[in-house]
């Protein structure tokens, strides 16, 4: 458990900040790429659970990523 995290690429820190800032609102492309590999579990309206990818588009037809 950490209050602050850093993301390194090729031995250099490319992003650092609070856990919430980095995980919820990543600024660097590499951080977004890493976080996009983590599946999220969401509850459905019927009480089930489904898998969703971070930054996945709400429109499955486009498959475009969210831009925060």
The first five atom37 places (N, CA, C, CB, O) and aatype in JSON, in Angstrom:
{
  "aatype": [20, 20, 20, 20, 20, 20, 20, 20, 20, 20, 20, 20, 20, 20, 20, 20, 20, 20, 20, 20, 20, 20, 20, 20, 20, 20, 20, 20, 20, 20, 20, 20, 20, 20, 20, 20, 20, 20, 20, 20, 20, 20, 20, 20, 20, 20, 20, 20, 20, 20, 20, 20, 20, 20, 20, 20, 20, 20, 20, 20, 20, 20, 20, 20, 20, 20, 20, 20],
  "atom_mask": [
    [1, 1, 1, 1, 1],
    [1, 1, 1, 1, 1],
    [1, 1, 1, 1, 1],
    [1, 1, 1, 1, 1],
    [1, 1, 1, 1, 1],
    [1, 1, 1, 1, 1],
    [1, 1, 1, 1, 1],
    [1, 1, 1, 1, 1],
    [1, 1, 1, 1, 1],
    [1, 1, 1, 1, 1],
    [1, 1, 1, 1, 1],
    [1, 1, 1, 1, 1],
    [1, 1, 1, 1, 1],
    [1, 1, 1, 1, 1],
    [1, 1, 1, 1, 1],
    [1, 1, 1, 1, 1],
    [1, 1, 1, 1, 1],
    [1, 1, 1, 1, 1],
    [1, 1, 1, 1, 1],
    [1, 1, 1, 1, 1],
    [1, 1, 1, 1, 1],
    [1, 1, 1, 1, 1],
    [1, 1, 1, 1, 1],
    [1, 1, 1, 1, 1],
    [1, 1, 1, 1, 1],
    [1, 1, 1, 1, 1],
    [1, 1, 1, 1, 1],
    [1, 1, 1, 1, 1],
    [1, 1, 1, 1, 1],
    [1, 1, 1, 1, 1],
    [1, 1, 1, 1, 1],
    [1, 1, 1, 1, 1],
    [1, 1, 1, 1, 1],
    [1, 1, 1, 1, 1],
    [1, 1, 1, 1, 1],
    [1, 1, 1, 1, 1],
    [1, 1, 1, 1, 1],
    [1, 1, 1, 1, 1],
    [1, 1, 1, 1, 1],
    [1, 1, 1, 1, 1],
    [1, 1, 1, 1, 1],
    [1, 1, 1, 1, 1],
    [1, 1, 1, 1, 1],
    [1, 1, 1, 1, 1],
    [1, 1, 1, 1, 1],
    [1, 1, 1, 1, 1],
    [1, 1, 1, 1, 1],
    [1, 1, 1, 1, 1],
    [1, 1, 1, 1, 1],
    [1, 1, 1, 1, 1],
    [1, 1, 1, 1, 1],
    [1, 1, 1, 1, 1],
    [1, 1, 1, 1, 1],
    [1, 1, 1, 1, 1],
    [1, 1, 1, 1, 1],
    [1, 1, 1, 1, 1],
    [1, 1, 1, 1, 1],
    [1, 1, 1, 1, 1],
    [1, 1, 1, 1, 1],
    [1, 1, 1, 1, 1],
    [1, 1, 1, 1, 1],
    [1, 1, 1, 1, 1],
    [1, 1, 1, 1, 1],
    [1, 1, 1, 1, 1],
    [1, 1, 1, 1, 1],
    [1, 1, 1, 1, 1],
    [1, 1, 1, 1, 1],
    [1, 1, 1, 1, 1]
  ],
  "atom_positions": [
    [[0.86, -1.17, 0.0], [0.0, 0.0, 0.0], [0.9, 1.23, 0.0], [-0.97, 0.0, 1.22], [1.86, 1.33, 0.77]],
    [[0.56, 2.16, -0.89], [1.38, 3.37, -1.01], [0.49, 4.58, -1.22], [2.38, 3.23, -2.18], [-0.58, 4.49, -1.83]],
    [[0.93, 5.71, -0.7], [0.22, 6.97, -0.93], [0.59, 7.58, -2.27], [0.5, 7.96, 0.2], [-0.23, 8.24, -2.91]],
    [[1.85, 7.36, -2.68], [2.33, 7.92, -3.94], [2.92, 6.79, -4.77], [3.39, 9.06, -3.7], [3.46, 5.83, -4.22]],
    [[2.8, 6.9, -6.09], [3.36, 5.9, -6.99], [4.12, 6.6, -8.11], [2.24, 4.98, -7.57], [3.89, 7.78, -8.4]],
    [[5.02, 5.86, -8.73], [5.76, 6.36, -9.89], [5.74, 5.28, -10.96], [7.23, 6.75, -9.5], [5.77, 4.09, -10.66]],
    [[5.69, 5.71, -12.2], [5.73, 4.8, -13.34], [7.05, 5.03, -14.06], [4.51, 5.03, -14.31], [7.41, 6.16, -14.4]],
    [[7.77, 3.94, -14.28], [9.07, 4.03, -14.95], [9.0, 3.36, -16.31], [10.17, 3.39, -14.1], [8.37, 2.32, -16.48]],
    [[9.67, 3.98, -17.27], [9.82, 3.41, -18.61], [11.28, 3.56, -18.99], [8.88, 4.12, -19.65], [11.83, 4.66, -18.99]],
    [[11.9, 2.45, -19.32], [13.32, 2.45, -19.7], [14.21, 3.12, -18.65], [13.5, 3.13, -21.03], [15.13, 3.85, -19.0]],
    [[13.92, 2.87, -17.38], [14.75, 3.39, -16.3], [14.51, 4.83, -15.91], [16.15, 3.23, -16.66], [15.23, 5.37, -15.07]],
    [[13.51, 5.47, -16.51], [13.19, 6.87, -16.19], [11.77, 6.98, -15.67], [13.38, 7.78, -17.43], [10.87, 6.28, -16.15]],
    [[11.57, 7.84, -14.71], [10.22, 8.09, -14.2], [9.49, 8.95, -15.22], [10.25, 8.77, -12.79], [9.93, 10.06, -15.54]],
    [[8.36, 8.42, -15.74], [7.59, 9.17, -16.73], [6.34, 9.8, -16.12], [7.19, 8.25, -17.89], [5.73, 10.7, -16.71]],
    [[5.97, 9.33, -14.93], [4.81, 9.91, -14.24], [4.89, 9.55, -12.77], [3.47, 9.4, -14.85], [5.27, 8.43, -12.41]],
    [[4.52, 10.48, -11.91], [4.5, 10.24, -10.47], [3.39, 11.08, -9.87], [5.88, 10.58, -9.81], [3.06, 12.15, -10.37]],
    [[2.83, 10.59, -8.78], [1.78, 11.33, -8.11], [1.08, 10.46, -7.09], [0.77, 11.86, -9.1], [1.54, 9.37, -6.75]],
    [[-0.04, 10.96, -6.6], [-0.82, 10.17, -5.65], [-1.39, 8.96, -6.37], [-1.96, 11.01, -5.01], [-1.5, 8.94, -7.6]],
    [[-1.74, 7.97, -5.61], [-2.33, 6.76, -6.18], [-3.55, 7.12, -7.02], [-2.71, 5.76, -5.07], [-3.7, 6.64, -8.14]],
    [[-4.43, 7.95, -6.48], [-5.65, 8.32, -7.19], [-5.35, 9.07, -8.48], [-6.53, 9.17, -6.3], [-5.98, 8.81, -9.5]],
    [[-4.41, 9.99, -8.44], [-4.09, 10.77, -9.64], [-3.53, 9.89, -10.75], [-3.08, 11.87, -9.3], [-3.96, 9.99, -11.9]],
    [[-2.59, 9.02, -10.42], [-1.95, 8.19, -11.43], [-2.9, 7.1, -11.94], [-0.68, 7.56, -10.87], [-2.98, 6.89, -13.15]],
    [[-3.6, 6.42, -11.05], [-4.45, 5.31, -11.47], [-5.76, 5.78, -12.1], [-4.74, 4.41, -10.29], [-6.26, 5.14, -13.02]],
    [[-6.32, 6.86, -11.61], [-7.63, 7.31, -12.1], [-7.55, 8.32, -13.25], [-8.41, 7.91, -10.97], [-8.47, 8.41, -14.06]],
    [[-6.46, 9.07, -13.32], [-6.31, 10.09, -14.35], [-4.87, 10.12, -14.88], [-6.7, 11.48, -13.8], [-4.17, 11.12, -14.74]],
    [[-4.42, 9.01, -15.48], [-3.04, 8.96, -15.97], [-2.82, 9.98, -17.09], [-2.69, 7.56, -16.47], [-3.68, 10.16, -17.95]],
    [[-1.66, 10.62, -17.06], [-1.33, 11.65, -18.06], [-0.41, 11.12, -19.15], [-0.68, 12.84, -17.4], [-0.51, 11.54, -20.31]],
    [[0.47, 10.22, -18.8], [1.45, 9.74, -19.76], [0.89, 8.55, -20.55], [2.77, 9.34, -19.04], [0.17, 7.71, -20.01]],
    [[1.23, 8.5, -21.83], [0.77, 7.42, -22.71], [1.18, 6.05, -22.19], [1.3, 7.63, -24.12], [0.4, 5.11, -22.26]],
    [[2.41, 5.93, -21.68], [2.9, 4.65, -21.18], [2.1, 4.2, -19.95], [4.39, 4.75, -20.84], [1.79, 3.02, -19.82]],
    [[1.76, 5.13, -19.08], [0.95, 4.79, -17.9], [-0.41, 4.29, -18.35], [0.8, 6.02, -16.97], [-0.9, 3.28, -17.83]],
    [[-1.03, 4.97, -19.3], [-2.33, 4.54, -19.82], [-2.24, 3.14, -20.43], [-2.85, 5.54, -20.87], [-3.15, 2.33, -20.26]],
    [[-1.16, 2.87, -21.13], [-0.96, 1.55, -21.75], [-0.86, 0.47, -20.67], [0.3, 1.55, -22.63], [-1.49, -0.58, -20.79]],
    [[-0.09, 0.72, -19.64], [0.03, -0.25, -18.55], [-1.31, -0.49, -17.86], [1.06, 0.24, -17.53], [-1.71, -1.64, -17.64]],
    [[-2.0, 0.6, -17.54], [-3.27, 0.46, -16.83], [-4.36, -0.16, -17.68], [-3.72, 1.81, -16.34], [-5.28, -0.78, -17.15]],
    [[-4.28, 0.0, -18.99], [-5.3, -0.56, -19.86], [-5.25, -2.09, -19.89], [-5.14, -0.02, -21.26], [-6.2, -2.72, -20.33]],
    [[-4.17, -2.67, -19.43], [-4.04, -4.12, -19.37], [-4.71, -4.73, -18.14], [-2.57, -4.51, -19.39], [-4.78, -5.95, -18.02]],
    [[-5.21, -3.9, -17.24], [-5.85, -4.38, -16.01], [-7.36, -4.44, -16.23], [-5.51, -3.46, -14.8], [-7.99, -3.4, -16.44]],
    [[-7.96, -5.63, -16.19], [-9.41, -5.69, -16.36], [-10.12, -5.18, -15.1], [-9.86, -7.13, -16.67], [-9.64, -5.35, -13.98]],
    [[-11.27, -4.56, -15.32], [-12.1, -4.09, -14.22], [-13.34, -4.95, -14.14], [-12.48, -2.59, -14.41], [-13.81, -5.46, -15.16]],
    [[-13.87, -5.13, -12.96], [-15.13, -5.84, -12.79], [-16.22, -4.82, -12.51], [-15.05, -6.9, -11.65], [-16.07, -3.98, -11.62]],
    [[-17.29, -4.89, -13.27], [-18.42, -3.98, -13.08], [-19.67, -4.8, -12.82], [-18.61, -3.05, -14.32], [-19.85, -5.88, -13.39]],
    [[-20.53, -4.29, -11.97], [-21.8, -4.97, -11.75], [-22.78, -4.57, -12.85], [-22.38, -4.62, -10.35], [-22.75, -3.45, -13.35]],
    [[-23.62, -5.5, -13.21], [-24.64, -5.24, -14.22], [-25.94, -4.85, -13.55], [-24.84, -6.47, -15.14], [-26.08, -4.97, -12.33]],
    [[-26.88, -4.38, -14.33], [-28.18, -3.97, -13.8], [-28.93, -5.14, -13.17], [-29.03, -3.36, -14.91], [-29.77, -4.94, -12.29]],
    [[-28.62, -6.35, -13.6], [-29.3, -7.54, -13.06], [-28.57, -8.14, -11.87], [-29.44, -8.59, -14.15], [-28.98, -9.18, -11.35]],
    [[-27.49, -7.5, -11.43], [-26.76, -7.97, -10.25], [-25.59, -8.87, -10.57], [-27.69, -8.69, -9.35], [-24.92, -9.35, -9.66]],
    [[-25.34, -9.12, -11.85], [-24.19, -9.93, -12.25], [-22.93, -9.1, -12.31], [-24.45, -10.59, -13.6], [-22.9, -7.94, -11.9]],
    [[-21.89, -9.71, -12.81], [-20.6, -9.03, -12.94], [-20.1, -9.23, -14.37], [-19.57, -9.57, -11.9], [-20.25, -10.31, -14.94]],
    [[-19.51, -8.18, -14.93], [-18.91, -8.28, -16.26], [-17.52, -7.68, -16.23], [-19.79, -7.58, -17.31], [-17.22, -6.83, -15.39]],
    [[-16.69, -8.13, -17.15], [-15.33, -7.6, -17.28], [-15.35, -6.43, -18.24], [-14.34, -8.7, -17.76], [-16.04, -6.45, -19.26]],
    [[-14.59, -5.41, -17.91], [-14.44, -4.24, -18.78], [-12.98, -3.82, -18.69], [-15.41, -3.05, -18.35], [-12.34, -3.94, -17.64]],
    [[-12.45, -3.33, -19.8], [-11.06, -2.86, -19.82], [-11.02, -1.39, -19.46], [-10.41, -3.09, -21.2], [-11.91, -0.63, -19.85]],
    [[-10.02, -0.98, -18.74], [-9.83, 0.43, -18.42], [-9.75, 1.22, -19.7], [-8.56, 0.65, -17.56], [-9.15, 0.77, -20.68]],
    [[-10.34, 2.39, -19.71], [-10.3, 3.31, -20.85], [-11.0, 2.75, -22.08], [-8.87, 3.64, -21.18], [-10.82, 3.27, -23.19]],
    [[-11.79, 1.69, -21.89], [-12.55, 1.13, -23.01], [-13.67, 2.09, -23.39], [-13.13, -0.26, -22.64], [-14.28, 2.71, -22.52]],
    [[-13.94, 2.2, -24.66], [-15.0, 3.08, -25.14], [-16.36, 2.59, -24.66], [-14.97, 3.17, -26.66], [-16.58, 1.39, -24.51]],
    [[-17.27, 3.53, -24.43], [-18.64, 3.17, -24.11], [-19.36, 2.68, -25.36], [-19.38, 4.36, -23.5], [-20.42, 2.05, -25.27]],
    [[-18.79, 2.96, -26.53], [-19.39, 2.57, -27.79], [-18.62, 1.38, -28.35], [-19.4, 3.76, -28.79], [-17.55, 1.56, -28.93]],
    [[-19.16, 0.15, -28.19], [-18.41, -1.03, -28.65], [-18.22, -1.05, -30.16], [-19.13, -2.28, -28.23], [-17.34, -1.76, -30.65]],
    [[-19.01, -0.29, -30.91], [-18.87, -0.27, -32.36], [-17.58, 0.42, -32.8], [-20.07, 0.43, -33.0], [-16.98, 0.03, -33.8]],
    [[-17.15, 1.43, -32.05], [-15.96, 2.17, -32.44], [-14.7, 1.6, -31.83], [-16.09, 3.61, -32.03], [-13.64, 1.62, -32.47]],
    [[-14.79, 1.07, -30.62], [-13.62, 0.56, -29.93], [-12.61, 1.62, -29.57], [-12.96, -0.47, -30.77], [-11.49, 1.31, -29.16]],
    [[-12.99, 2.88, -29.72], [-12.08, 4.0, -29.41], [-11.85, 4.09, -27.92], [-12.65, 5.33, -29.95], [-12.73, 3.78, -27.11]],
    [[-10.66, 4.53, -27.55], [-10.33, 4.7, -26.14], [-10.84, 6.05, -25.66], [-8.81, 4.57, -25.91], [-10.97, 6.99, -26.44]],
    [[-11.12, 6.12, -24.36], [-11.51, 7.39, -23.74], [-10.32, 8.32, -23.72], [-12.06, 7.17, -22.31], [-9.18, 7.87, -23.56]],
    [[-10.55, 9.57, -23.88], [-9.52, 10.59, -23.72], [-9.93, 11.47, -22.55], [-9.33, 11.45, -25.04], [-10.84, 12.28, -22.67]],
    [[-9.26, 11.3, -21.42], [-9.59, 12.09, -20.22], [-8.89, 13.41, -20.23], [-9.21, 11.34, -18.95], [-9.05, 14.21, -19.3]]
  ]
}
